[in-house]
CSV table of N, CA and C in Angstrom, one decimal:
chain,number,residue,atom,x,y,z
A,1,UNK,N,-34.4,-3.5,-21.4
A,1,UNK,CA,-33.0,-3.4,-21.2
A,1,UNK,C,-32.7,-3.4,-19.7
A,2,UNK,N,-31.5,-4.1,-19.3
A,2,UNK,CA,-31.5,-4.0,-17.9
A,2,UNK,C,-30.4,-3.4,-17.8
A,3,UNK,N,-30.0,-3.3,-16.0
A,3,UNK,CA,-28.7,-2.4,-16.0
A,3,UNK,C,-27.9,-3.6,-14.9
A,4,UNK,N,-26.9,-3.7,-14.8
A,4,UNK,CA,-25.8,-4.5,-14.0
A,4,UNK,C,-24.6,-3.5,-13.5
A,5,UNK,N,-24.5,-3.9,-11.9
A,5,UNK,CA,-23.6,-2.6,-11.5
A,5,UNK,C,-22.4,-3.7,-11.6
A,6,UNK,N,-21.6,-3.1,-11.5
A,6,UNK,CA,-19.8,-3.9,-11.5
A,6,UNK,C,-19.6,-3.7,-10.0
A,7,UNK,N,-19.2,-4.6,-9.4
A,7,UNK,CA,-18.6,-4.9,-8.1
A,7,UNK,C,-17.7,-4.1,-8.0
A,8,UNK,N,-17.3,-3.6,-6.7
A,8,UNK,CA,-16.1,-2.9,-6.6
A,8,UNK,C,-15.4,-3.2,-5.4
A,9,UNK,N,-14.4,-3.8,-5.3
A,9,UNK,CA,-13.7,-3.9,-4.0
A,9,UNK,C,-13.4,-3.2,-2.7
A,10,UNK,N,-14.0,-1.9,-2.4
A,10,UNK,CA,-14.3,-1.5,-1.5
A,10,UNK,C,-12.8,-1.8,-0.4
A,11,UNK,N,-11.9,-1.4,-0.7
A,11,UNK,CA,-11.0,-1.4,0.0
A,11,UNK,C,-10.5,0.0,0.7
A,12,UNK,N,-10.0,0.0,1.8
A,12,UNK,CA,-9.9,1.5,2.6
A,12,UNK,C,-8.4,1.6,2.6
A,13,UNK,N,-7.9,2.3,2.4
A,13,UNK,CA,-6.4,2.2,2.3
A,13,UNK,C,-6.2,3.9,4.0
A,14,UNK,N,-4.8,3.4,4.3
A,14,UNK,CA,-4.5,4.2,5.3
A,14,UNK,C,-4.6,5.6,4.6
A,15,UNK,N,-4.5,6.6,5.2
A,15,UNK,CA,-4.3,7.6,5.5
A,15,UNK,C,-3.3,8.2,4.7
A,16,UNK,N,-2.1,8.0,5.5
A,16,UNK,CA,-0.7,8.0,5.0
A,16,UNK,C,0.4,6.9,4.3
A,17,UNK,N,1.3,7.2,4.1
A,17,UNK,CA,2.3,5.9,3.9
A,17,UNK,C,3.2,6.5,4.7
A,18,UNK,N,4.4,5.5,5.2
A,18,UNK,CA,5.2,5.6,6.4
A,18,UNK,C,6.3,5.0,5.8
A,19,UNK,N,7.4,5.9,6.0
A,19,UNK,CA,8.8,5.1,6.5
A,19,UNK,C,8.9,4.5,7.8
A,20,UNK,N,9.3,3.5,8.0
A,20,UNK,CA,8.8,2.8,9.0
A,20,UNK,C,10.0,1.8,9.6
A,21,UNK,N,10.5,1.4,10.7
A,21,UNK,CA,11.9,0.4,10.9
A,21,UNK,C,11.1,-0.6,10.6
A,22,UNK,N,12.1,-1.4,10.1
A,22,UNK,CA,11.9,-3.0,9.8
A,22,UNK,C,13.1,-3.7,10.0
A,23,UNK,N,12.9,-4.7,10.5
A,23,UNK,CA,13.7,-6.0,10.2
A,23,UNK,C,13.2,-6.8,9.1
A,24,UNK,N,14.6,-6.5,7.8
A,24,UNK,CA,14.7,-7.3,7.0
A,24,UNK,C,15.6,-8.8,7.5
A,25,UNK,N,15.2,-10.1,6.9
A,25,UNK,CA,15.9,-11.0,7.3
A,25,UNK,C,17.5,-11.2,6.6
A,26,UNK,N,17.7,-10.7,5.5
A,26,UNK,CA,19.5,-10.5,5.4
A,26,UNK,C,20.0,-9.2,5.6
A,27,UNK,N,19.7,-8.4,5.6
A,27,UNK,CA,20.1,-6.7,6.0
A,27,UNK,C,19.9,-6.4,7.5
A,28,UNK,N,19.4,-7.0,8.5
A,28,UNK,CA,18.9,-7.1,9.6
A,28,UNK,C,18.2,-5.3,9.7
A,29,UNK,N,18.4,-4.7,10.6
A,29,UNK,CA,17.5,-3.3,11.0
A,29,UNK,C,17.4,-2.5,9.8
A,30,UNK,N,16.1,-2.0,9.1
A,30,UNK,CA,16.9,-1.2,8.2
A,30,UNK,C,15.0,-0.9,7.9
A,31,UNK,N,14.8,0.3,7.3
A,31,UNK,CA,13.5,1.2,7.0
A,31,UNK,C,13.0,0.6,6.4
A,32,UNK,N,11.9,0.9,5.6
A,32,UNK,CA,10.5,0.3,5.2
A,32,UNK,C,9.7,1.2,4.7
A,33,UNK,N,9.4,1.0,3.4
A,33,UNK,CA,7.9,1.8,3.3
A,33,UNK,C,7.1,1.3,3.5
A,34,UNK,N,5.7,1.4,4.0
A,34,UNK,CA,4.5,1.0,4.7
A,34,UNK,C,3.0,1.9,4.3
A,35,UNK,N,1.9,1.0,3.9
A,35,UNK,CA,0.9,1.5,3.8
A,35,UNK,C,0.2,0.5,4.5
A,36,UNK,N,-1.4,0.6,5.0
A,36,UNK,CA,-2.9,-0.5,5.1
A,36,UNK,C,-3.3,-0.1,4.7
A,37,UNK,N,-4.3,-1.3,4.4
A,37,UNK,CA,-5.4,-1.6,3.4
A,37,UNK,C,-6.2,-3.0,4.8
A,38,UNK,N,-7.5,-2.3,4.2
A,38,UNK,CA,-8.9,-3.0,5.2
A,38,UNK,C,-9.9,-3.3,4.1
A,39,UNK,N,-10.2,-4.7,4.2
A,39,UNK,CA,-11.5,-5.0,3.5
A,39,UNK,C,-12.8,-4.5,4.1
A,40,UNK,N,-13.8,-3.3,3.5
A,40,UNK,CA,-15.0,-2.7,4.1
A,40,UNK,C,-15.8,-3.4,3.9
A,41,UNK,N,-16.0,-4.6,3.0
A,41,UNK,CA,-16.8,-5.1,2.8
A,41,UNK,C,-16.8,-6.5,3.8
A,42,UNK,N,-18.0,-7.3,3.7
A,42,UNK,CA,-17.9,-8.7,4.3
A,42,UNK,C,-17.7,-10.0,3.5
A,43,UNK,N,-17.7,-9.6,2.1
A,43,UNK,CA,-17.2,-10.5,1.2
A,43,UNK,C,-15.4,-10.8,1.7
A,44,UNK,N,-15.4,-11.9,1.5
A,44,UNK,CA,-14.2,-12.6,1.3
A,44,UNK,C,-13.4,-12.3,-0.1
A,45,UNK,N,-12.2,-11.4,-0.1
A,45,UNK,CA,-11.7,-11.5,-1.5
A,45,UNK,C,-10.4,-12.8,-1.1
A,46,UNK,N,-10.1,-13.1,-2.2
A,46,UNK,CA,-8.6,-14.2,-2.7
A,46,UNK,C,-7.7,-13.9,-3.9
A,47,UNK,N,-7.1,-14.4,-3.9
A,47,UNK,CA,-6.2,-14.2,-4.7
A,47,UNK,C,-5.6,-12.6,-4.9
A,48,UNK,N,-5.2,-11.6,-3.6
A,48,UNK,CA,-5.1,-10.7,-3.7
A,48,UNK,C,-3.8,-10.2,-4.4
A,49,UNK,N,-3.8,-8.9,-5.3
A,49,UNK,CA,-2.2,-8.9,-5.8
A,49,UNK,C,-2.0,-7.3,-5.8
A,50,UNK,N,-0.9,-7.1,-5.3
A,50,UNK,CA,-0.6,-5.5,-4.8
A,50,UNK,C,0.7,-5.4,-6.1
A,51,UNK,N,0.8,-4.3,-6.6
A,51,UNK,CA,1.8,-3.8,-7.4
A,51,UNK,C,1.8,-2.0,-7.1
A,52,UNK,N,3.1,-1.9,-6.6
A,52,UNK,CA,3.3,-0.5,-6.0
A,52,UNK,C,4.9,0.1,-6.8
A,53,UNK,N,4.2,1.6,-7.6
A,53,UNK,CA,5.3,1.5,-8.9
A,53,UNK,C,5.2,3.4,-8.0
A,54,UNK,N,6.8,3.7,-8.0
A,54,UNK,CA,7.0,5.2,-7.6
A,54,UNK,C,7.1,6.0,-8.7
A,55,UNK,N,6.5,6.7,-8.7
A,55,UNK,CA,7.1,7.9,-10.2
A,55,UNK,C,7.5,8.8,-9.6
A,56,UNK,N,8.5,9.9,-10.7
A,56,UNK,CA,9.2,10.9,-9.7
A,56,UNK,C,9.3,11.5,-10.8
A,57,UNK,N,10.4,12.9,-10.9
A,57,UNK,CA,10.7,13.4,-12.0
A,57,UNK,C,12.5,13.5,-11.8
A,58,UNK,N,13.0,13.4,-13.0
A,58,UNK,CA,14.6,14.1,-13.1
A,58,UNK,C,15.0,14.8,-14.3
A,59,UNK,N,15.7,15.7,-13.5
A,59,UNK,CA,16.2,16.7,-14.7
A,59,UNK,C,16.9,15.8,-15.6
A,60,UNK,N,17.1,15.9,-17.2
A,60,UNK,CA,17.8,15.2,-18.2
A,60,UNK,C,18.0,16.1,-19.1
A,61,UNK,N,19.0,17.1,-19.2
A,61,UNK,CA,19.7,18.0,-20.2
A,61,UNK,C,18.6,19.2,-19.8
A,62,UNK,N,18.4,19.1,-18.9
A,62,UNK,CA,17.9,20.6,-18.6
A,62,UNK,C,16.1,20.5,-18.5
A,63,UNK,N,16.0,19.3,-18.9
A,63,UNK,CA,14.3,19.2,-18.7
A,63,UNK,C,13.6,17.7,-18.0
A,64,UNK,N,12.7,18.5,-17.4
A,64,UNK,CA,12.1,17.5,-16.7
A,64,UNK,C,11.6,16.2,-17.3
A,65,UNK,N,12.2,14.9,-16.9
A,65,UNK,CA,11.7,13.6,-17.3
A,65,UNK,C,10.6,12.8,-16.5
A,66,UNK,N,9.9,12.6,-16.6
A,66,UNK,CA,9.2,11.3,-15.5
A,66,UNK,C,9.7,9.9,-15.3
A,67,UNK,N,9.8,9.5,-14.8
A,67,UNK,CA,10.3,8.1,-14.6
A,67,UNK,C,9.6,7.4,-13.6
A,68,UNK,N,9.4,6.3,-13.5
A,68,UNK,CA,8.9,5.1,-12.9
A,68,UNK,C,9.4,3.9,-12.6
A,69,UNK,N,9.2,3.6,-10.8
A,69,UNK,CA,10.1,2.3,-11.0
A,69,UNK,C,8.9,1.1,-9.8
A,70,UNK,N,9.1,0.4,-10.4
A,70,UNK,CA,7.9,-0.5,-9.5
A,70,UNK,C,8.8,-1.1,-8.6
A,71,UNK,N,8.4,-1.2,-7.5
A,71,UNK,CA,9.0,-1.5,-6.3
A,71,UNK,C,8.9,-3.2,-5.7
A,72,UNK,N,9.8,-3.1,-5.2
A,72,UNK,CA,9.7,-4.7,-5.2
A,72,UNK,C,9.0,-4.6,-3.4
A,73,UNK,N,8.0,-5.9,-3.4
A,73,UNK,CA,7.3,-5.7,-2.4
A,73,UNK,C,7.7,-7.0,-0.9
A,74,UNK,N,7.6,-7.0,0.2
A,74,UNK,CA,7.7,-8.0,1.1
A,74,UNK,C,6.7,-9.3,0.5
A,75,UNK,N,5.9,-8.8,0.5
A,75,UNK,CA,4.8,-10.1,0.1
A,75,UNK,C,3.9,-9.1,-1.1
A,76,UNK,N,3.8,-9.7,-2.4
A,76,UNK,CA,2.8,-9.0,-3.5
A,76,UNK,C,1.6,-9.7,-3.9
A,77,UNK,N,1.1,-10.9,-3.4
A,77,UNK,CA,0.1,-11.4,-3.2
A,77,UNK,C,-0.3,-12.5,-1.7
A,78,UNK,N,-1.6,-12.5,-1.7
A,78,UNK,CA,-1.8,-12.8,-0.2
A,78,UNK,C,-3.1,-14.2,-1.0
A,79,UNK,N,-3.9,-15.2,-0.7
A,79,UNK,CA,-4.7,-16.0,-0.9
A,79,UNK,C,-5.7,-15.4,-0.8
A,80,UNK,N,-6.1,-15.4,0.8
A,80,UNK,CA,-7.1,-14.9,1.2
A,80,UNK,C,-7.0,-13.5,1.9
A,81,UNK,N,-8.0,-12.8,1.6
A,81,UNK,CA,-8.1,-11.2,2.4
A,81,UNK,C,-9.1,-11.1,3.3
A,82,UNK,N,-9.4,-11.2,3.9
A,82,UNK,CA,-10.5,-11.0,4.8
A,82,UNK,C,-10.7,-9.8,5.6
A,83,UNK,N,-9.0,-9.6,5.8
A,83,UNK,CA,-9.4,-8.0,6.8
A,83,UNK,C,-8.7,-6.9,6.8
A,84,UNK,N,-7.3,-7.0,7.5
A,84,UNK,CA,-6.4,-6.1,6.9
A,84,UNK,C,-4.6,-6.6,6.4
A,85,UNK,N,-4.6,-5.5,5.7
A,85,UNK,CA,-2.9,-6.2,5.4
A,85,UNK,C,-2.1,-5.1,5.6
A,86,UNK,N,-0.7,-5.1,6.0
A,86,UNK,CA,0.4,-4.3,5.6
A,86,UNK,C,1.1,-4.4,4.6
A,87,UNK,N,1.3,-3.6,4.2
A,87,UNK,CA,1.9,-3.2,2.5
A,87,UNK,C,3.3,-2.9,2.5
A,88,UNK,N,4.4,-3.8,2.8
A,88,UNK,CA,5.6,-3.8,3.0
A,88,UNK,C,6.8,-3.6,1.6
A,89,UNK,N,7.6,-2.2,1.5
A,89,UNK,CA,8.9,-2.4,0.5
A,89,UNK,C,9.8,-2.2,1.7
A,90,UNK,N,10.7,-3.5,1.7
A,90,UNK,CA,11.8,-3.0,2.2
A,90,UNK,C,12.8,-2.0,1.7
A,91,UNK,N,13.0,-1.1,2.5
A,91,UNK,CA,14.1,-0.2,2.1
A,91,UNK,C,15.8,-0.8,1.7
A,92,UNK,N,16.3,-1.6,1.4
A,92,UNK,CA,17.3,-2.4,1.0
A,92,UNK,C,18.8,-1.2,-0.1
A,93,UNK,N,19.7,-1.8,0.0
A,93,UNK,CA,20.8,-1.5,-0.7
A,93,UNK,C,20.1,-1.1,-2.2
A,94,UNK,N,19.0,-2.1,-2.7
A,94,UNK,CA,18.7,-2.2,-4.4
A,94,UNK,C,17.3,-1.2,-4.6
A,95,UNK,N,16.7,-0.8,-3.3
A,95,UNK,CA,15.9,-0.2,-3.2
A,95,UNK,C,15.7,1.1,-3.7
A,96,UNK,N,15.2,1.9,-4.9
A,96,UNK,CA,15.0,3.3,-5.2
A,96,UNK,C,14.6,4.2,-4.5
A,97,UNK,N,14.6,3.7,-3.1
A,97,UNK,CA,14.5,5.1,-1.8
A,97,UNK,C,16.0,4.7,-0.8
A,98,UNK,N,16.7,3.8,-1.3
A,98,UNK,CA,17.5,3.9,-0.5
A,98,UNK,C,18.7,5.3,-0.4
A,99,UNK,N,18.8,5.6,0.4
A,99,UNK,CA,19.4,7.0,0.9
A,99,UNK,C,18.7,8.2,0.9
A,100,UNK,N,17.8,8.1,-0.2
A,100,UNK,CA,16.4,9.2,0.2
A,100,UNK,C,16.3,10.2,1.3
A,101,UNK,N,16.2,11.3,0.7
A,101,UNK,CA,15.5,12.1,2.2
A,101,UNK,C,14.5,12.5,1.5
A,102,UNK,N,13.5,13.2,2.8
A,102,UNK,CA,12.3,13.6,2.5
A,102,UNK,C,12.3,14.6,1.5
A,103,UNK,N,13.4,15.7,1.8
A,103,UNK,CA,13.5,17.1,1.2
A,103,UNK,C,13.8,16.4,-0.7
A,104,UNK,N,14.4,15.3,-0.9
A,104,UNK,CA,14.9,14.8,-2.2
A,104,UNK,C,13.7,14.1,-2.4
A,105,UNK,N,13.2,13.2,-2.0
A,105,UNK,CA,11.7,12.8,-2.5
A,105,UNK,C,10.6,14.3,-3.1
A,106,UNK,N,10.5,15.5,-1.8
A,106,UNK,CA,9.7,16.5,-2.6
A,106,UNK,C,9.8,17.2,-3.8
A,107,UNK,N,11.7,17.1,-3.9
A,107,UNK,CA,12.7,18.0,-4.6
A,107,UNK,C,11.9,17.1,-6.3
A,108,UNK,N,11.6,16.0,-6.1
A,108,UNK,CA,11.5,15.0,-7.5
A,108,UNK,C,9.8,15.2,-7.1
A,109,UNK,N,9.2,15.5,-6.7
A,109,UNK,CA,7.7,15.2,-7.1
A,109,UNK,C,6.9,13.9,-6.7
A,110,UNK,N,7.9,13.0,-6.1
A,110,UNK,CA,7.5,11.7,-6.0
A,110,UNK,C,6.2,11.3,-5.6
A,111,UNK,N,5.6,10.3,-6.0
A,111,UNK,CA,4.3,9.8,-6.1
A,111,UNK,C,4.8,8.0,-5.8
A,112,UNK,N,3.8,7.5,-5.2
A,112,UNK,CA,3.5,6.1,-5.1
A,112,UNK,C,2.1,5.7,-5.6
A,113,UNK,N,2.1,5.0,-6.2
A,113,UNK,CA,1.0,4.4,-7.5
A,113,UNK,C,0.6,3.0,-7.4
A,114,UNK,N,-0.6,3.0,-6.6
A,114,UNK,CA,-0.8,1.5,-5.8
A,114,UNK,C,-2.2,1.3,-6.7
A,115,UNK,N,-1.9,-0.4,-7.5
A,115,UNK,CA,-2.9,-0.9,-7.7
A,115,UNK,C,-3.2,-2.2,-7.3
A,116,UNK,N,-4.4,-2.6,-6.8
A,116,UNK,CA,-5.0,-3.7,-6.1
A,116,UNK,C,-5.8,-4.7,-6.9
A,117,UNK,N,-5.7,-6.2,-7.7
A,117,UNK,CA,-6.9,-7.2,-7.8
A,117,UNK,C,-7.0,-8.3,-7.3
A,118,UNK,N,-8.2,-8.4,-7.0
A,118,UNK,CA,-8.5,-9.7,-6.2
A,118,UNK,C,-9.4,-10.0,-6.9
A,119,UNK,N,-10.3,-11.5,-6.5
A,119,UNK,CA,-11.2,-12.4,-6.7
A,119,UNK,C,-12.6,-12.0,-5.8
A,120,UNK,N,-13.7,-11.6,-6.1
A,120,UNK,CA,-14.4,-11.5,-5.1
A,120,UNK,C,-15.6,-12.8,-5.2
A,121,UNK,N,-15.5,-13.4,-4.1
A,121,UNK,CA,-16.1,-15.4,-4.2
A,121,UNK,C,-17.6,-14.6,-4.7
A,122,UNK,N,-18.0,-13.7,-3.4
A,122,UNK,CA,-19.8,-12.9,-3.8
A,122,UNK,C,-20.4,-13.4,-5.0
A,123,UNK,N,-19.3,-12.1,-5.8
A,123,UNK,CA,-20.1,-12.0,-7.3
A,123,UNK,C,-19.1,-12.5,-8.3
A,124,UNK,N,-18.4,-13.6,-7.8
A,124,UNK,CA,-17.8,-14.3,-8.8
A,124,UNK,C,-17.0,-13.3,-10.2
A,125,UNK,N,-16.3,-12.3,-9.5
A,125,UNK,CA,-15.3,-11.4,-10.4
A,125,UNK,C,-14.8,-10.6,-10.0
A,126,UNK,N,-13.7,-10.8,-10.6
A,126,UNK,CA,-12.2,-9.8,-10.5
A,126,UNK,C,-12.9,-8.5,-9.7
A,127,UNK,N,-12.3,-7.9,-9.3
A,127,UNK,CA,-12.6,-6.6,-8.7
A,127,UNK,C,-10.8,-5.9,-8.9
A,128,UNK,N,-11.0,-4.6,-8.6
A,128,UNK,CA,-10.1,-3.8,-8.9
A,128,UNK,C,-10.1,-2.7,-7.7
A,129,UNK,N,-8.8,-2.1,-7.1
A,129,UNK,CA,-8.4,-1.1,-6.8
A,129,UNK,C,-7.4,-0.1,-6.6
A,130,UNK,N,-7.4,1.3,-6.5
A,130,UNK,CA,-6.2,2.2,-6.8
A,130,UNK,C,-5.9,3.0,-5.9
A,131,UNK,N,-4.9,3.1,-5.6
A,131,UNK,CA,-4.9,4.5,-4.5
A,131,UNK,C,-3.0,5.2,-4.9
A,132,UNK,N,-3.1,6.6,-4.5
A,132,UNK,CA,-1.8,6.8,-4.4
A,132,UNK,C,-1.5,7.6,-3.6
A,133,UNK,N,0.0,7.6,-3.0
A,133,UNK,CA,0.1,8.6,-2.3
A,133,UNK,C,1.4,9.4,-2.8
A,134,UNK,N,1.6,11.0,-2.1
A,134,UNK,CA,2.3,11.7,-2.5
A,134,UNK,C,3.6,11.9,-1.7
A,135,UNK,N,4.5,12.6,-1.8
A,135,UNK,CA,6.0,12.7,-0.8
A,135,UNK,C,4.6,13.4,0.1
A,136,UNK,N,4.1,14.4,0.2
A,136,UNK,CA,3.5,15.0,1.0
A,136,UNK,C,2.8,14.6,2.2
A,137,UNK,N,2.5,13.2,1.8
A,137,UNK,CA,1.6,12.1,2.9
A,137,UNK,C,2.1,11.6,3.5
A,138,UNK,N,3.6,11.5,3.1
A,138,UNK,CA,4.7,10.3,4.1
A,138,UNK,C,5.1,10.7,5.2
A,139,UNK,N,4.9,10.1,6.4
A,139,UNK,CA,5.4,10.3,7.8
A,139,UNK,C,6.5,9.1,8.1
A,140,UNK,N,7.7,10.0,8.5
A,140,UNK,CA,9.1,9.5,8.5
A,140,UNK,C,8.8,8.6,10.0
A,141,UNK,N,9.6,7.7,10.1
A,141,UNK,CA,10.3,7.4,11.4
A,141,UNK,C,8.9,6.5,12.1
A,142,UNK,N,7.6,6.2,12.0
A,142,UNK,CA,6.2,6.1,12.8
A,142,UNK,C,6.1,4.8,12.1
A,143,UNK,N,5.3,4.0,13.1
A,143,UNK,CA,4.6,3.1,12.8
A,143,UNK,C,3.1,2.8,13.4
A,144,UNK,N,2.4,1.9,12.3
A,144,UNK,CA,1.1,1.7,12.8
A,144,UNK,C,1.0,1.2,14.0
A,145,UNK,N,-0.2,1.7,14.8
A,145,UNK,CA,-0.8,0.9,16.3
A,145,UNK,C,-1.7,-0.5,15.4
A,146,UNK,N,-1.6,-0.9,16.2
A,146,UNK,CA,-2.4,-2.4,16.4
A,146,UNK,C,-3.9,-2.1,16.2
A,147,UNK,N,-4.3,-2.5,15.2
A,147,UNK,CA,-5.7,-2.3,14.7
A,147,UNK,C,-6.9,-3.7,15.4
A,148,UNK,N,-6.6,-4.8,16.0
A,148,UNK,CA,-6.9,-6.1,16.5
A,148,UNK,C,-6.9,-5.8,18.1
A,149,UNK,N,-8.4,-5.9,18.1
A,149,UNK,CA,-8.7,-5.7,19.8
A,149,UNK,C,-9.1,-7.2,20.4
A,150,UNK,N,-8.4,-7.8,21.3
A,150,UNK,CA,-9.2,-9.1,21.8
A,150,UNK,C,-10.2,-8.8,22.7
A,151,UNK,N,-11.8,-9.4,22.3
A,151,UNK,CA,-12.7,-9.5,23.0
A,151,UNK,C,-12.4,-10.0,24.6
A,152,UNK,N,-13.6,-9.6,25.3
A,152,UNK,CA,-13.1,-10.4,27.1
A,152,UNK,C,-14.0,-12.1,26.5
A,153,UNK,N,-14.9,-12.0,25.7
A,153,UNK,CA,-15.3,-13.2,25.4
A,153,UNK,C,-14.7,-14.3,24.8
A,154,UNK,N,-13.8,-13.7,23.6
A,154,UNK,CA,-13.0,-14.6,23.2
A,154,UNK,C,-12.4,-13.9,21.8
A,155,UNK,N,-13.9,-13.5,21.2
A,155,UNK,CA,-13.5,-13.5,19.6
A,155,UNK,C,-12.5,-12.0,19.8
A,156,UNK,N,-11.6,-11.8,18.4
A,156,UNK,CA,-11.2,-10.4,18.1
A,156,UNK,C,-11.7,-9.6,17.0
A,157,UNK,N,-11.7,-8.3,17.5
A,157,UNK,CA,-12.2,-7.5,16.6
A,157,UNK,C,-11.5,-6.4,16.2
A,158,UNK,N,-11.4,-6.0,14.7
A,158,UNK,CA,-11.0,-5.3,14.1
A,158,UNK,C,-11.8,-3.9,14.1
A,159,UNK,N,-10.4,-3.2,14.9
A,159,UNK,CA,-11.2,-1.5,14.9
A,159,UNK,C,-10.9,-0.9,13.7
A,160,UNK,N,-11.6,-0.8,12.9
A,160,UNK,CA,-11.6,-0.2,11.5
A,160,UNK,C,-10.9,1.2,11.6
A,161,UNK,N,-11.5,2.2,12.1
A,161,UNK,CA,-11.2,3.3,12.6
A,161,UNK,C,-9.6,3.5,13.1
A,162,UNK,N,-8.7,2.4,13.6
A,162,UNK,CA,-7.5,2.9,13.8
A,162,UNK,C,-6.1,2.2,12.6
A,163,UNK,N,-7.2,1.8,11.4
A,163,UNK,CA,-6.0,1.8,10.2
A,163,UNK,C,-5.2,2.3,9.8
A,164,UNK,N,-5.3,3.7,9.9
A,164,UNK,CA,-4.6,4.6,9.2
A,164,UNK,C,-3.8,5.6,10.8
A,165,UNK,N,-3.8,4.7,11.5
A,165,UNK,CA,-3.4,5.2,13.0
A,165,UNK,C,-2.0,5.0,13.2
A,166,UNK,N,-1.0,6.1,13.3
A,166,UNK,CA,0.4,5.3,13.9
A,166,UNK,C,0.7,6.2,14.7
C-alpha cells in the first residue's frame, strides 16, 4: 500500500491586515483594507482566486448573532502567481466597514476569513489556502514598504522577509 502527500500551496500571508489610503478610480481618496500574500514555493500557481468574507457579531433582541458578509475585492482572481500580491477591499460608500472604527470593529468581534485556490502546474492540482485575521491584527492608517529590490546587475529580487513590513 503506498502513501501520497497532497500538495499544499505554501503561501505566507502578512502579518497584519491594514487600513490603508487608496485611490479608488470613482470615489477618488478613500481607505482600503489590505493584506500580502508571497508564494514560498518555486512552483508557478495560476488561476489564483481570493474570497475574503468578515464575520462579526450583533446584538438581535438581546442576544448575540453572528453574521457574515463577503467582501467585494479590487481584483479576486489573478492568472498567474508567481510571487506576491496585494489583497485589496476598497473601503467605498457600499462597503461593510465603511464608517467603522476600530473601537466598533473590537466592540463586534470582527474577524476576516481569507480563503485562497489556485492551480499548481508542479503537481497538476488544485491546492488550497486559509488564513484569518482578527480586529486585533489591524493597523490603522500604514501601508506596506516595497518588498522588490532591483539588483545592480539587472534582475529583481523579492525580499521575502519584508512582506508583512509597513
Amino acid at each position: 500500500m503506498g502513501r501520497f502527500s497532497q500538495p499544499s500551496a505554501k503561501i505566507g500571508f502578512s502579518d497584519q491586515i491594514l487600513i490603508a489610503p487608496y485611490t479608488h478610480a470613482e470615489e477618488g481618496a478613500i481607505n482600503s483594507l489590505q493584506f500580502r500574500i508571497v508564494n514560498r514555493r518555486i512552483n508557478q500557481l495560476i488561476d489564483l482566486e481570493v474570497m475574503v468574507v468578515m464575520r462579526y457579531y450583533n446584538k438581535v433582541n438581546g442576544k448575540e448573532k453572528q453574521d457574515f458578509r463577503q467582501l467585494n475585492l479590487e481584483r479576486d482572481k489573478v492568472k498567474l502567481f508567481p510571487l506576491t500580491w496585494t489583497i485589496v477591499h476598497p473601503i467605498t460608500q457600499d462597503s461593510p466597514l465603511h464608517g467603522c472604527t476600530s473601537e466598533e470593529l473590537a466592540y463586534k468581534h470582527t474577524e476576516f476569513l481569507i480563503t485562497l485556490k489556485g492551480y499548481d502546474e508542479t503537481f497538476a492540482q488544485h491546492v488550497h489556502a486559509r488564513m484569518s485575521y482578527r480586529y486585533d491584527e489591524m493597523i490603522w492608517g500604514a501601508k506596506f514598504v516595497k518588498v522588490f529590490h532591483e539588483m545592480e546587475e539587472g534582475p529583481i529580487e523579492l525580499q521575502v522577509d519584508k512582506v508583512s513590513l509597513c
